[in-house]
Coordinates of C-alpha atoms in Angstrom, one line a residue:
M1 CA 17.9 9.1 -8.7
Y2 CA 17.9 5.9 -10.7
P3 CA 19.0 6.4 -14.3
Q4 CA 15.6 5.2 -15.5
H5 CA 14.0 8.2 -13.7
E6 CA 15.9 10.7 -15.8
S7 CA 13.2 10.8 -18.4
L8 CA 10.5 11.7 -15.9
P9 CA 10.0 15.4 -15.7
Q10 CA 8.6 15.0 -12.2
A11 CA 11.8 13.3 -11.0
T12 CA 13.9 16.0 -12.6
A13 CA 11.9 18.7 -10.9
V14 CA 12.3 17.0 -7.5
K15 CA 16.0 16.4 -8.1
N16 CA 16.5 20.1 -8.8
S17 CA 14.4 21.3 -5.9
L18 CA 15.8 19.2 -3.1
P19 CA 19.2 21.0 -2.6
K20 CA 17.4 24.4 -2.5
L21 CA 14.9 23.0 0.1
V22 CA 17.6 21.5 2.2
H23 CA 19.3 24.9 2.4
L24 CA 16.1 26.8 3.2
Y25 CA 15.0 24.2 5.8
G26 CA 18.4 24.6 7.5
Q27 CA 18.2 28.3 7.6
Y28 CA 14.8 28.4 9.4
E29 CA 15.3 25.3 11.5
K30 CA 12.5 23.5 9.8
S31 CA 12.4 19.8 10.6
S32 CA 13.9 17.9 7.6
I33 CA 12.7 14.5 8.7
E34 CA 9.9 14.3 6.2
L35 CA 12.1 16.0 3.5
S36 CA 14.8 13.3 4.1
R37 CA 12.1 10.6 3.9
I38 CA 10.8 11.9 0.6
A39 CA 14.3 12.3 -0.8
A40 CA 15.1 8.7 0.1
E41 CA 11.8 7.5 -1.4
A42 CA 12.5 9.5 -4.6
E43 CA 15.9 7.9 -4.9
K44 CA 14.6 4.3 -4.9
F45 CA 11.2 5.0 -6.5
T46 CA 9.8 2.3 -8.7
I47 CA 6.4 1.0 -9.6
R48 CA 5.8 -2.7 -9.4
V49 CA 3.7 -5.0 -11.6
P50 CA 3.2 -8.3 -9.8
L51 CA 2.6 -11.4 -11.9
V52 CA 0.2 -13.9 -10.4
G53 CA -1.0 -17.2 -11.7
A54 CA -1.1 -20.9 -11.0
F55 CA 2.2 -23.0 -11.0
S56 CA 1.3 -24.3 -14.4
S57 CA 0.3 -21.0 -15.9
G58 CA 3.6 -20.4 -17.7
K59 CA 4.4 -17.3 -15.6
T60 CA 8.0 -18.1 -14.9
T61 CA 8.6 -19.2 -18.5
L62 CA 7.4 -15.8 -19.5
V63 CA 9.8 -14.2 -17.1
N64 CA 12.7 -16.2 -18.5
A65 CA 11.7 -15.2 -22.0
L66 CA 11.7 -11.5 -21.0
I67 CA 15.3 -11.7 -19.5
G68 CA 16.5 -13.8 -22.4
E69 CA 17.8 -16.7 -20.2
K70 CA 16.4 -19.8 -18.5
L71 CA 17.4 -18.4 -15.1
F72 CA 14.4 -19.3 -12.9
A73 CA 13.2 -22.8 -12.5
V74 CA 9.7 -23.5 -13.9
E75 CA 9.3 -26.6 -11.7
V76 CA 9.3 -25.1 -8.2
N77 CA 8.3 -26.6 -4.8
P78 CA 5.6 -24.4 -3.3
E79 CA 7.3 -24.6 0.0
T80 CA 10.5 -23.0 -1.3
A81 CA 9.0 -20.5 -3.7
L82 CA 9.6 -16.8 -3.1
P83 CA 8.8 -13.5 -4.9
V84 CA 11.4 -12.3 -7.4
E85 CA 11.6 -8.6 -8.3
L86 CA 13.1 -8.0 -11.7
T87 CA 14.4 -4.6 -12.8
Y88 CA 16.8 -3.3 -15.4
A89 CA 20.4 -2.5 -14.4
P90 CA 23.6 -2.3 -16.6
K91 CA 25.3 -5.0 -14.5
I92 CA 23.9 -8.3 -13.1
Q93 CA 23.2 -8.3 -9.4
F94 CA 21.1 -10.5 -7.2
I95 CA 20.2 -9.3 -3.8
G96 CA 18.3 -11.5 -1.3
Y97 CA 16.2 -9.9 1.4
T98 CA 15.2 -11.6 4.7
P99 CA 12.1 -10.5 6.6
D100 CA 14.2 -8.8 9.3
G101 CA 15.7 -6.5 6.7
Q102 CA 19.0 -8.2 6.2
T103 CA 20.5 -8.4 2.7
Q104 CA 22.8 -10.8 1.0
N105 CA 24.3 -11.0 -2.4
L106 CA 23.7 -14.2 -4.3
S107 CA 25.8 -15.5 -7.2
H108 CA 24.4 -16.2 -10.7
E109 CA 24.9 -19.9 -10.0
A110 CA 23.1 -19.8 -6.7
V111 CA 20.1 -18.2 -8.3
R112 CA 20.1 -20.7 -11.2
A113 CA 20.1 -23.5 -8.7
Q114 CA 17.4 -21.8 -6.7
Q115 CA 19.5 -21.8 -3.5
F116 CA 17.2 -19.6 -1.5
S117 CA 17.0 -21.5 1.8
S118 CA 18.5 -18.6 3.8
L119 CA 15.7 -16.3 2.6
L120 CA 12.8 -18.5 3.5
P121 CA 10.1 -18.6 4.5
N122 CA 9.2 -14.9 4.0
G123 CA 12.1 -13.3 2.1
W124 CA 12.4 -12.2 -1.5
L125 CA 14.9 -11.8 -4.2
E126 CA 15.8 -8.7 -6.3
A127 CA 17.3 -9.5 -9.7
R128 CA 18.9 -6.5 -11.5
L129 CA 19.6 -7.6 -15.1
P130 CA 20.9 -5.9 -18.3
A131 CA 18.1 -7.5 -20.4
G132 CA 16.8 -5.6 -23.4
H133 CA 13.1 -6.0 -22.6
L134 CA 13.7 -4.9 -19.0
Q135 CA 15.6 -1.8 -20.3
A136 CA 12.6 -0.9 -22.4
I137 CA 10.3 -0.9 -19.3
S138 CA 13.0 0.4 -16.9
Q139 CA 10.6 2.5 -14.9
L140 CA 8.7 -0.7 -13.9
T141 CA 9.7 -3.6 -11.6
L142 CA 8.1 -6.9 -12.5
V143 CA 7.4 -9.2 -9.6
D144 CA 7.2 -13.0 -10.2
M145 CA 5.0 -14.1 -7.4
P146 CA 5.0 -17.8 -6.3
G147 CA 2.4 -19.9 -7.9
W148 CA -1.1 -19.4 -6.7
D149 CA -1.3 -23.0 -5.5
S150 CA 0.9 -21.9 -2.6
G151 CA -2.2 -21.0 -0.6
I152 CA -3.5 -18.2 1.6
D153 CA -0.1 -17.0 2.7
Q154 CA 1.0 -16.2 -0.8
H155 CA -2.5 -14.6 -1.5
S156 CA -2.0 -12.4 1.6
R157 CA 1.6 -11.4 0.6
A158 CA 0.6 -10.6 -2.9
I159 CA -2.0 -8.1 -1.7
D160 CA -0.6 -6.8 1.6
S161 CA 3.0 -6.4 0.5
Y162 CA 2.6 -5.1 -3.0
L163 CA -0.8 -3.4 -3.4
Y164 CA 0.4 0.1 -2.5
R165 CA 3.5 -0.1 -4.5
S166 CA 1.9 -1.5 -7.7
L167 CA 0.5 0.1 -10.8
A168 CA -1.6 -2.9 -11.8
Y169 CA -1.6 -6.7 -11.3
C170 CA -0.8 -9.0 -14.2
L171 CA -3.1 -12.1 -14.2
V172 CA -1.4 -14.9 -16.0
V173 CA -3.7 -17.6 -17.3
S174 CA -2.8 -20.6 -19.4
A175 CA -4.8 -21.4 -22.5
D176 CA -5.0 -24.9 -21.1
E177 CA -6.9 -23.6 -18.0
G178 CA -9.8 -22.1 -20.0
N179 CA -10.9 -19.8 -17.3
L180 CA -10.0 -18.3 -13.9
R181 CA -9.3 -20.8 -11.2
D182 CA -11.4 -20.4 -8.0
S183 CA -8.4 -19.2 -6.0
L184 CA -7.5 -16.6 -8.6
R185 CA -11.1 -15.5 -8.9
A186 CA -11.1 -14.8 -5.1
F187 CA -7.9 -12.8 -5.5
V188 CA -9.4 -10.7 -8.3
S189 CA -12.4 -10.1 -6.0
E190 CA -10.1 -8.6 -3.4
L191 CA -8.4 -6.4 -6.1
A192 CA -11.9 -5.1 -6.9
V193 CA -12.5 -4.1 -3.3
R194 CA -9.2 -2.2 -3.3
K195 CA -10.0 -0.7 -6.8
M196 CA -6.7 -2.0 -8.2
P197 CA -6.7 -2.5 -12.0
A198 CA -5.3 -5.6 -13.8
I199 CA -3.9 -6.7 -17.1
V200 CA -4.4 -10.3 -18.4
V201 CA -1.9 -12.5 -20.2
I202 CA -3.0 -15.7 -21.9
T203 CA 0.0 -18.0 -22.1
K204 CA 0.8 -21.1 -24.1
S205 CA -1.2 -19.8 -27.1
D206 CA 0.8 -22.1 -29.4
K207 CA -0.7 -25.2 -27.8
K208 CA -4.2 -24.8 -29.0
P209 CA -5.9 -23.7 -32.2
Q210 CA -6.3 -19.9 -32.5
E211 CA -10.1 -20.1 -32.2
D212 CA -9.8 -22.0 -28.9
V213 CA -7.3 -19.5 -27.6
D214 CA -9.6 -16.6 -28.6
A215 CA -12.4 -18.3 -26.8
V216 CA -10.3 -18.6 -23.6
Q217 CA -9.3 -14.9 -23.9
K218 CA -13.0 -13.9 -24.2
Q219 CA -14.0 -16.1 -21.3
V220 CA -11.2 -14.8 -19.0
T221 CA -11.8 -11.2 -20.0
L222 CA -15.5 -11.5 -19.2
E223 CA -14.8 -13.1 -15.8
V224 CA -12.2 -10.4 -14.8
T225 CA -14.5 -7.6 -16.1
K226 CA -17.4 -8.9 -14.1
I227 CA -15.4 -9.2 -10.9
L228 CA -13.5 -6.0 -11.1
G229 CA -16.4 -4.0 -12.4
Q230 CA -14.2 -2.7 -15.2
P231 CA -12.4 -4.3 -18.1
P232 CA -8.7 -5.2 -17.8
L233 CA -6.3 -2.4 -18.9
G234 CA -5.2 -4.8 -21.6
V235 CA -5.3 -8.5 -22.6
V236 CA -2.7 -10.2 -24.8
Q237 CA -1.9 -13.7 -26.0
I238 CA 1.7 -14.9 -25.9
S239 CA 3.9 -18.0 -26.4
A240 CA 6.9 -17.7 -24.2
R241 CA 8.2 -21.1 -25.4
K242 CA 8.4 -19.7 -28.9
N243 CA 9.6 -16.3 -27.6
Q244 CA 6.5 -14.6 -28.9
I245 CA 6.2 -12.0 -26.1
Q246 CA 6.3 -8.7 -27.9
S247 CA 2.6 -8.0 -27.3
F248 CA 3.3 -8.4 -23.5
V249 CA 6.2 -5.9 -23.7
E250 CA 4.0 -3.4 -25.6
L251 CA 1.3 -3.8 -22.9
L252 CA 3.9 -3.0 -20.2
L253 CA 5.1 0.0 -22.2
S254 CA 1.6 1.3 -22.2
L255 CA 1.5 0.9 -18.4
Q256 CA 4.8 2.7 -18.1
T257 CA 3.1 5.9 -19.4
R258 CA 1.3 6.0 -16.1
V259 CA 4.4 6.1 -13.9
G260 CA 4.5 9.9 -13.9
E261 CA 1.1 10.0 -12.3
R262 CA 2.2 7.6 -9.5
Y263 CA 5.4 9.6 -9.0
S264 CA 3.4 12.8 -8.6
A265 CA 1.2 11.2 -5.9
A266 CA 4.0 9.4 -4.0
I267 CA 6.8 12.1 -4.2
V268 CA 5.7 15.5 -5.5
T269 CA 2.5 16.0 -3.6
P270 CA 3.9 15.0 -0.2
L271 CA 6.9 17.3 -0.9
L272 CA 4.5 20.2 -1.6
R273 CA 2.6 19.5 1.6
D274 CA 5.8 19.5 3.6
M275 CA 6.8 22.8 2.1
A276 CA 3.6 24.4 3.3
G277 CA 4.9 24.5 6.9
L278 CA 8.0 26.5 5.9
Q279 CA 5.8 28.8 3.7
K280 CA 3.6 29.6 6.7
R281 CA 6.7 30.3 8.9
L282 CA 8.1 32.7 6.3
E283 CA 4.8 34.5 5.9
T284 CA 4.6 34.9 9.7
L285 CA 8.2 36.2 10.0
A286 CA 7.6 38.6 7.2
N287 CA 4.7 40.0 9.2
Q288 CA 2.5 40.3 6.2
E289 CA -0.4 41.2 8.5
N290 CA 1.6 44.0 10.1
L291 CA 0.9 42.8 13.6
N292 CA 2.1 44.8 16.7
E293 CA 3.1 43.3 20.0
E294 CA -0.4 43.6 21.4
Q295 CA -1.9 41.8 18.4
L296 CA 0.8 39.1 18.6
N297 CA -0.2 38.4 22.3
A298 CA -3.8 38.3 21.3
Q299 CA -3.1 35.8 18.6
R300 CA -1.2 33.6 21.1
K301 CA -4.2 33.6 23.4
V302 CA -6.6 32.8 20.6
L303 CA -4.4 29.9 19.4
E304 CA -4.2 28.5 23.0
T305 CA -8.0 28.6 23.3
E306 CA -8.5 27.0 19.9
M307 CA -6.0 24.2 20.7
Q308 CA -7.8 23.3 23.9
Q309 CA -11.2 23.3 22.1
F310 CA -9.6 21.1 19.3
A311 CA -8.2 18.6 21.9
D312 CA -11.7 18.4 23.5
R313 CA -13.3 17.8 20.1
V314 CA -10.9 15.1 19.1
Q315 CA -11.6 13.3 22.4
M316 CA -15.3 13.6 22.0
E317 CA -15.2 12.4 18.3
T318 CA -13.0 9.5 19.3
Q319 CA -15.4 8.4 22.0
S320 CA -18.2 8.6 19.5
L321 CA -16.3 6.5 17.0
D322 CA -15.4 4.0 19.7
A323 CA -19.1 3.6 20.4
Q324 CA -19.8 2.8 16.7
L325 CA -17.0 0.3 16.6
G326 CA -18.9 -2.6 18.2
P327 CA -21.9 -2.6 15.9
A328 CA -19.6 -2.2 12.9
A329 CA -17.4 -5.1 13.9
S330 CA -20.5 -7.3 14.6
K331 CA -21.8 -6.6 11.0
I332 CA -18.4 -7.5 9.6
I333 CA -18.3 -10.8 11.6
H334 CA -21.9 -11.6 10.4
R335 CA -20.7 -11.0 6.8
I336 CA -17.8 -13.5 7.5
E337 CA -20.3 -16.1 8.8
S338 CA -22.7 -15.7 5.9
S339 CA -19.8 -16.0 3.4
L340 CA -18.5 -19.2 5.0
L341 CA -21.9 -20.8 5.4
A342 CA -22.5 -20.2 1.7
Q343 CA -19.4 -22.4 1.0
V344 CA -20.1 -25.2 3.4
E345 CA -20.8 -27.8 0.6
S346 CA -17.5 -26.9 -1.2
L347 CA -15.5 -26.8 2.1
A348 CA -16.9 -30.2 3.1
A349 CA -16.0 -31.8 -0.2
Q350 CA -12.5 -30.5 0.0
A351 CA -12.1 -31.7 3.5
I352 CA -13.3 -35.2 2.7
N353 CA -10.8 -35.3 -0.2
G354 CA -8.0 -34.4 2.2
A355 CA -7.5 -30.9 0.9
D356 CA -6.3 -28.1 3.3
I357 CA -9.3 -25.9 3.8
K358 CA -7.2 -23.2 5.5
G359 CA -6.7 -21.5 2.1
P360 CA -10.3 -21.3 1.0
I361 CA -11.4 -20.2 4.5
G362 CA -8.7 -17.6 4.7
T363 CA -9.5 -16.2 1.3
T364 CA -13.2 -16.0 2.1
V365 CA -12.5 -14.2 5.4
R366 CA -10.1 -11.7 3.9
L367 CA -12.6 -10.8 1.2
A368 CA -15.5 -10.5 3.7
V369 CA -13.4 -8.3 6.1
S370 CA -12.2 -6.1 3.2
E371 CA -15.8 -5.6 2.0
G372 CA -17.1 -5.1 5.5
I373 CA -14.5 -2.5 6.5
Q374 CA -15.2 -0.6 3.3
E375 CA -19.0 -0.6 3.9
E376 CA -19.3 -0.5 7.7
F377 CA -16.1 1.2 9.0
A378 CA -14.9 3.5 6.2
P379 CA -17.8 6.0 6.2
K380 CA -17.6 6.3 10.0
L381 CA -13.9 6.9 9.9
Q382 CA -14.2 9.5 7.2
R383 CA -16.8 11.4 9.2
Y384 CA -14.5 11.3 12.1
F385 CA -11.7 13.0 10.1
D386 CA -14.1 15.5 8.5
R387 CA -15.5 16.6 11.9
I388 CA -12.0 17.0 13.3
E389 CA -10.8 19.0 10.4
Q390 CA -13.7 21.4 10.9
D391 CA -12.5 22.4 14.4
L392 CA -8.8 22.6 13.5
P393 CA -7.2 25.9 14.4
E394 CA -6.9 28.0 11.2
V395 CA -3.1 28.3 11.3
L396 CA -2.6 24.5 11.5
S397 CA -3.3 21.6 9.2
I398 CA -3.2 17.8 9.4
D399 CA -3.2 15.0 6.9
T400 CA -4.5 11.5 7.7
T401 CA -2.8 9.9 4.8
L402 CA -1.3 6.7 6.1
D403 CA 2.4 6.4 5.4
L404 CA 3.0 2.9 4.1
S405 CA 6.2 3.8 2.3
G406 CA 8.9 1.3 2.1
D407 CA 10.3 -1.3 -0.3
G408 CA 9.9 -4.9 -1.2
L409 CA 7.9 -6.8 1.4
E410 CA 8.5 -4.4 4.3
K411 CA 5.4 -3.7 6.4
T412 CA 4.5 -1.3 9.2
D413 CA 2.1 -2.1 12.0
S414 CA 1.0 1.5 12.6
L415 CA -0.2 4.5 10.7
K416 CA 1.9 7.7 10.4
I417 CA 0.1 11.0 10.0
N418 CA 1.7 13.7 7.9
T419 CA 0.8 17.4 8.1
S420 CA -1.5 18.8 5.4
G421 CA -5.2 18.3 4.2
I422 CA -7.5 15.4 5.2
Q423 CA -7.8 12.5 2.7
Q424 CA -9.6 9.2 2.4
V425 CA -7.5 6.6 4.1
I426 CA -9.5 3.5 4.6
T427 CA -7.9 1.5 1.8
S428 CA -4.5 2.0 3.4
I429 CA -5.7 0.7 6.8
L430 CA -6.7 -2.7 5.4
P431 CA -3.3 -4.3 5.2
L432 CA -2.6 -3.3 8.8
I433 CA -5.7 -5.2 9.8
L434 CA -5.6 -8.1 7.4
T435 CA -2.0 -9.1 8.2
K436 CA -3.2 -9.8 11.7
I437 CA -6.1 -12.1 10.7
T438 CA -4.5 -14.9 8.7
G439 CA -2.6 -16.2 11.7
P440 CA -5.7 -16.9 13.8
I441 CA -7.3 -18.6 10.8
G442 CA -4.4 -21.0 10.5
L443 CA -4.5 -21.8 14.2
V444 CA -8.2 -22.5 14.2
V445 CA -8.3 -24.5 11.0
G446 CA -5.1 -26.4 11.7
G447 CA -6.7 -27.8 14.9
I448 CA -9.7 -28.9 12.9
I449 CA -7.7 -31.0 10.5
S450 CA -6.8 -33.5 13.1
L451 CA -10.4 -33.7 14.1
F452 CA -11.4 -34.7 10.5
V453 CA -8.6 -37.3 10.5
S454 CA -9.9 -38.9 13.7
L455 CA -13.5 -38.8 12.4
F456 CA -12.8 -40.4 9.0
G457 CA -9.6 -42.3 9.5
G458 CA -9.4 -46.1 10.2
A459 CA -12.7 -47.8 10.7
S460 CA -14.7 -44.6 10.1
S461 CA -13.4 -44.6 6.6
K462 CA -16.0 -47.3 5.8
E463 CA -18.8 -44.9 6.7
D464 CA -21.5 -44.2 4.2
P465 CA -20.3 -41.3 1.9
A466 CA -23.6 -39.4 2.4
A467 CA -23.3 -39.8 6.2
K468 CA -19.7 -38.8 6.1
A469 CA -20.4 -35.7 4.0
E470 CA -23.2 -34.7 6.4
S471 CA -21.0 -35.2 9.4
V472 CA -18.2 -33.0 7.9
K473 CA -20.7 -30.3 7.1
N474 CA -22.0 -30.4 10.7
Q475 CA -18.4 -30.1 11.9
I476 CA -17.7 -27.1 9.7
I477 CA -21.0 -25.4 10.7
N478 CA -20.8 -26.1 14.4
K479 CA -17.1 -26.1 15.0
V480 CA -15.0 -24.5 12.3
I481 CA -17.1 -21.5 11.5
P482 CA -17.8 -20.5 15.1
D483 CA -14.1 -20.9 16.1
V484 CA -13.0 -18.8 13.1
K485 CA -15.7 -16.2 14.0
N486 CA -14.5 -16.0 17.6
Q487 CA -10.8 -15.7 16.7
I488 CA -11.4 -13.1 14.0
D489 CA -13.9 -11.2 16.1
L490 CA -11.3 -10.6 18.9
T491 CA -8.5 -9.7 16.4
L492 CA -10.7 -7.4 14.3
R493 CA -12.0 -5.4 17.2
Q494 CA -8.5 -5.0 18.7
Q495 CA -7.1 -3.9 15.3
L496 CA -9.9 -1.4 14.6
K497 CA -9.6 0.1 18.1
K498 CA -5.8 0.3 17.7
Q499 CA -6.1 2.2 14.5
I500 CA -8.6 4.7 16.0
E501 CA -6.4 5.2 19.1
E502 CA -3.2 5.7 17.0
A503 CA -5.1 8.1 14.7
K504 CA -6.1 10.2 17.7
E505 CA -2.7 10.2 19.3
Q506 CA -0.9 11.1 16.1
I507 CA -3.4 13.9 15.2
I508 CA -2.9 15.4 18.6
A509 CA 0.9 15.0 18.4
A510 CA 1.0 16.5 14.9
T511 CA -1.1 19.5 15.8
E512 CA 0.8 20.1 19.1
L513 CA 4.1 20.1 17.2
Q514 CA 2.8 22.7 14.7
N515 CA 1.3 24.7 17.6
Q516 CA 4.7 24.9 19.3
Q517 CA 6.5 25.8 16.1
H518 CA 4.0 28.5 15.4
K519 CA 4.4 30.0 18.9
Q520 CA 8.1 29.9 18.4
T521 CA 7.7 31.8 15.2
L522 CA 5.6 34.4 16.9
D523 CA 8.2 34.8 19.6
Q524 CA 10.9 35.3 17.0
L525 CA 8.8 37.9 15.2
E526 CA 8.2 39.8 18.4
E527 CA 11.9 39.8 19.3
E528 CA 12.8 41.1 15.8
L529 CA 10.1 43.8 15.9
K530 CA 11.7 45.1 19.2
K531 CA 14.9 45.7 17.3
G532 CA 13.4 48.7 15.5
R533 CA 11.8 49.4 12.1
E534 CA 15.1 49.6 10.1
E535 CA 16.5 46.4 11.4
F536 CA 13.2 44.5 11.0
E537 CA 12.9 45.7 7.4
K538 CA 16.2 44.2 6.6
M539 CA 15.0 40.9 8.0
R540 CA 11.7 41.2 6.2
S541 CA 13.5 41.6 2.9
K542 CA 15.3 38.4 3.4
Y543 CA 12.1 36.6 4.4
L544 CA 10.3 37.8 1.4
A545 CA 13.2 36.8 -0.9
D546 CA 13.2 33.3 0.6
L547 CA 9.5 33.2 0.3
Q548 CA 9.7 34.1 -3.3
E549 CA 12.3 31.3 -3.9
L550 CA 10.0 28.9 -2.1
E551 CA 7.1 30.0 -4.3
S552 CA 9.3 29.4 -7.4
I553 CA 10.1 25.9 -6.3
K554 CA 6.5 25.3 -5.6
T555 CA 5.5 26.5 -9.1
D556 CA 8.1 24.2 -10.7
L557 CA 6.8 21.2 -8.8
S558 CA 3.2 22.0 -9.3
E559 CA 3.7 22.3 -13.1
V560 CA 4.8 18.7 -13.4
I561 CA 2.1 17.1 -11.3
I562 CA -0.1 14.6 -13.1
S563 CA -3.3 14.1 -11.2

């Protein structure tokens, strides 16, 4: 457990419970895979607050002010920028992470010189620093994301890599900007779909009169509130250049009070779910229902029948969901088309001016897909899980919570199903789908750029501006949008079908594993009953004692949960 977690009652309860649970699991041959995963997650648990803003927003200057050193360059090439995770530690340490999971220690001088070539293009840096401000917010990890002008790839990484490990996003807007840029507005729209809160920092407050800064704050707050559907969790003005950042630190301190809630959801609740399997095993071995051999055989037969019925129901419900997949995907694709058509004028103007339209198109597609999945696919998937749960054998349980655990920018391409009660999972599926979509967009739009060059380069550059604009709009309408639709359509259908199939397979695998474990427990109980009443009562006493210890652990953990 990190030292910064010692003040969390939830972390203390987990730390005290784990050795007892390891002993109990070992005694009863309970699989400790999930327990080991939870223990590892608890050890490295941290909540991130990504900072996003344009290159000129003053974001990195703010970070340097927080750590008390001009460590990170404020003038950064978008092509060489990478996320930097900042956390408190007693000693300075810089660790670089490559996309394939390799790590490397970097020197202070290398970081100051921004020597990150070995980590590019998709790596990140972890900076552990003994800075006073970081110590005050030691339960948080700040993430300095590359400037928003980096394009759709950085947009995707900021959402897909950090959303499920973040408490809130920090939107950094310069007083010089006056309002949200279009790219940042699109990003906030996607946060709204994911129901992720935000805080707002207005930087460079010393460069304008106070009434002008107040006007900027009011405008940005109104824009963020309108898009998110709720006000920011906090809005502050700072001047990092003059080291006037205390209001930002206090805002982060207020966020830190929510860490216990996230720890409960990420660590304590999954631990309690995993303990339920051992509790069921102990209750069965203690024979609390006083079953005899004949009744045990009858229970086996009932379970076998229920398992077959359950497998049939899963297959039937999966086929039903598959049949609904096509219409749902078509509606999502239509949403993409409508969103892109609404931006034809803007896209054409950017293309004529030589701008890369991959970013705006990618952002629009991501948002349309996110909204479409929420509206068209989520209700169908939830009904699928609900109907399956209704036919689950009584002695078994499943949980369709997607396991996206991990650290930094690690991703997983598939869902992992735990074993407990059904929960809404659709917001966790989105990254698995969206990460597959940005690639096809880049391929399609990249091919169109050369077409624009051939159309409007050389002699064609003398073409009448109005005719040129009309020609570009026609190309976007008749070439770009149809090609994007076709590519995304194929990818979207493949990914939705993949998630359905994996959900079915893992539900069947999870229930079959529990079924086998329950049958083994019944076999063990039958063998122990054959040893006679006196011998069995000795075993029962031990089972009841261990059950009582497990209940005590469960009580301790339940008391610290913040929901």
